[in-house]
XYZ file of N, CA and C in Angstrom:
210
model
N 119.948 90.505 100.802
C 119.058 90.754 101.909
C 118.505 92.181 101.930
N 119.108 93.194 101.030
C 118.374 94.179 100.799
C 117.135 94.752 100.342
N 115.947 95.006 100.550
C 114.596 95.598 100.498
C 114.478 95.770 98.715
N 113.516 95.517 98.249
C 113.775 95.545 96.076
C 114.032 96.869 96.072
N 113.375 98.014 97.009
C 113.536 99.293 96.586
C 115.205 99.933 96.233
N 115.510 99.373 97.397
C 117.111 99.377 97.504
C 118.276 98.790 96.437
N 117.499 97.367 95.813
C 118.019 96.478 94.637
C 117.946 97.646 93.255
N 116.912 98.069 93.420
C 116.558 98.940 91.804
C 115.303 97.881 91.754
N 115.171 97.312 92.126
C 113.849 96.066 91.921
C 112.303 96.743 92.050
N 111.333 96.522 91.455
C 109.940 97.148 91.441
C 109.516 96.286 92.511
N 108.772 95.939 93.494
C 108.071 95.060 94.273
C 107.009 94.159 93.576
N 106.519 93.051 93.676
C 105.099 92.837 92.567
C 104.421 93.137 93.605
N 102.967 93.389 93.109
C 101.666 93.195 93.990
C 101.884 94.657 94.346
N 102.252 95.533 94.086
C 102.395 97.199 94.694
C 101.456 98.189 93.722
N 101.308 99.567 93.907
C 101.133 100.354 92.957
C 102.108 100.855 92.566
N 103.098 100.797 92.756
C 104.615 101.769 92.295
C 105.032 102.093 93.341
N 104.124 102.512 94.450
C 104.990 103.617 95.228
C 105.691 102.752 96.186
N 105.879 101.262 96.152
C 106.210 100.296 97.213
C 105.211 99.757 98.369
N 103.673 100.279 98.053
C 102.903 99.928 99.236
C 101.638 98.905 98.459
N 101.647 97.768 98.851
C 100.178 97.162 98.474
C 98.758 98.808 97.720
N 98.372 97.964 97.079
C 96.963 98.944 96.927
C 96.295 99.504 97.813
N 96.303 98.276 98.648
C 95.458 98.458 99.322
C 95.360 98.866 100.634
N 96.617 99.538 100.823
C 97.488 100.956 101.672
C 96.346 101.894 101.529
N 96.398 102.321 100.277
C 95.377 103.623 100.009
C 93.782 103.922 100.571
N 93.532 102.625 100.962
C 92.077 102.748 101.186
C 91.967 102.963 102.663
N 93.031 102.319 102.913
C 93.532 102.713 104.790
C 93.782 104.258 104.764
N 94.600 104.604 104.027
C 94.604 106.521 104.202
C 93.584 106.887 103.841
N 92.930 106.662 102.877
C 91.185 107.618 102.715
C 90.232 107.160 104.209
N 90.487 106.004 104.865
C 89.638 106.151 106.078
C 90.292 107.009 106.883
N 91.926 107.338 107.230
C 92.441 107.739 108.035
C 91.876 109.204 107.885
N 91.997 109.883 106.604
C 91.637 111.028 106.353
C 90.027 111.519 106.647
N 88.898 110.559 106.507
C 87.580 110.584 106.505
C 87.606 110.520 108.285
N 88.320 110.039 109.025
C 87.979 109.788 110.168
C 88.760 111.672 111.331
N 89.881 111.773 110.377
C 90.556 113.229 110.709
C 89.956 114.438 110.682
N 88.943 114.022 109.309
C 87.863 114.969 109.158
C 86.416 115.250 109.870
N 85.897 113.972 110.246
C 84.735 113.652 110.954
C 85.202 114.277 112.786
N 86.693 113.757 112.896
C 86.816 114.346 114.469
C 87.291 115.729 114.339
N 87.718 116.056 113.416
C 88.010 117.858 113.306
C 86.684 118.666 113.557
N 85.481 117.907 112.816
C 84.368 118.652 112.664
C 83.430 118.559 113.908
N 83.668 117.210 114.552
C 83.262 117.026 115.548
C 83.814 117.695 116.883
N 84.866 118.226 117.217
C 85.387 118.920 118.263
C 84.533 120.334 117.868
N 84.549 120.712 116.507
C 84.680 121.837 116.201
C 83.081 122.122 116.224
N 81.866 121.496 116.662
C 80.576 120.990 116.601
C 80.106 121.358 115.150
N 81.294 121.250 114.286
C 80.543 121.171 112.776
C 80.947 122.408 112.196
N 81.879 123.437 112.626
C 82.611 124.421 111.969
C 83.362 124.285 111.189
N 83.486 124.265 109.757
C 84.365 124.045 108.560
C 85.401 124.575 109.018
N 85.189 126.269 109.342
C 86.441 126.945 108.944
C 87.244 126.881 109.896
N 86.603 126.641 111.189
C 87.846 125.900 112.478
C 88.156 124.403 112.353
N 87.394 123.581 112.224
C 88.114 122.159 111.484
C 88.728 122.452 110.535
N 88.809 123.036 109.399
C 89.960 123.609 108.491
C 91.352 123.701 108.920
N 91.109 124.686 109.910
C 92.349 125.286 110.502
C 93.171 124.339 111.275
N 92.064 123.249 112.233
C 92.864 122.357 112.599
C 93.473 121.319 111.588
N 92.990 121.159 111.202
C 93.314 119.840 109.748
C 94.836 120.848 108.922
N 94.416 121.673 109.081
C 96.073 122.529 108.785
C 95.847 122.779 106.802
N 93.900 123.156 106.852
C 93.835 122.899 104.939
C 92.649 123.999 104.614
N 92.837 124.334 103.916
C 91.872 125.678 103.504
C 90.672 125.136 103.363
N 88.989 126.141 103.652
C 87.910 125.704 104.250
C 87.573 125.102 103.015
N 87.626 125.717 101.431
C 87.034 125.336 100.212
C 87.956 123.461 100.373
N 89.131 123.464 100.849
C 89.020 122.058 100.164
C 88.833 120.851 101.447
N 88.311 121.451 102.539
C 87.558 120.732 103.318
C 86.298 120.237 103.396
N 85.207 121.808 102.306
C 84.248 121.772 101.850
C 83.879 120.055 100.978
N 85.315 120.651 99.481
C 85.499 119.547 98.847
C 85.779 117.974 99.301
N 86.415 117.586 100.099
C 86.374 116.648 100.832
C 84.935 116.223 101.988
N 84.394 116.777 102.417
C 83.100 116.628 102.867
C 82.128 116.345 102.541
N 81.890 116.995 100.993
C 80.639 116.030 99.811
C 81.541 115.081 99.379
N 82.964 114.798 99.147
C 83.350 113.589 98.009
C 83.365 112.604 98.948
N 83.687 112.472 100.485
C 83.284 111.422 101.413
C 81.661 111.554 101.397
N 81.047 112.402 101.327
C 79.563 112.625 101.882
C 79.600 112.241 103.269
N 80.379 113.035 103.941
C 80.181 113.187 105.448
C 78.860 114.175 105.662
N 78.525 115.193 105.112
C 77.408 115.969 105.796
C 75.985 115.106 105.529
């Protein structure tokens, strides 16, 4: 009755890390949506949405064209 992780067992249908694939696409919205309301409180200030997001302005920059939020 123990979980496969727990067995030594791989899960099928996972990427490795124990979560469906398709986990990941749920965190890139979670993150695109963290970013859009950081910037939005912040009325569009990188370097204070930065600060809130708790991530330096260059890789907020970077995340902002690779979503193409601006």
């Amino acid at each position: 009755h123990l979980p496969p992780e727990v067995r030594g067992v791989k899960p099928t249908g996972t990427n490795g890390g124990g979560r469906k694939a398709k986990d990941s696409m749920d965190l890139t919205q979670i993150e695109i949506q963290a970013i859009r309301d950081a910037l939005e409180k912040t009325g569009g200030n990188q370097t204070q949405a930065a600060k809130i997001l708790g991530i330096s302005r260059d890789t907020l920059r970077y995340r902002v064209k690779k979503f193409d939020l601006l």
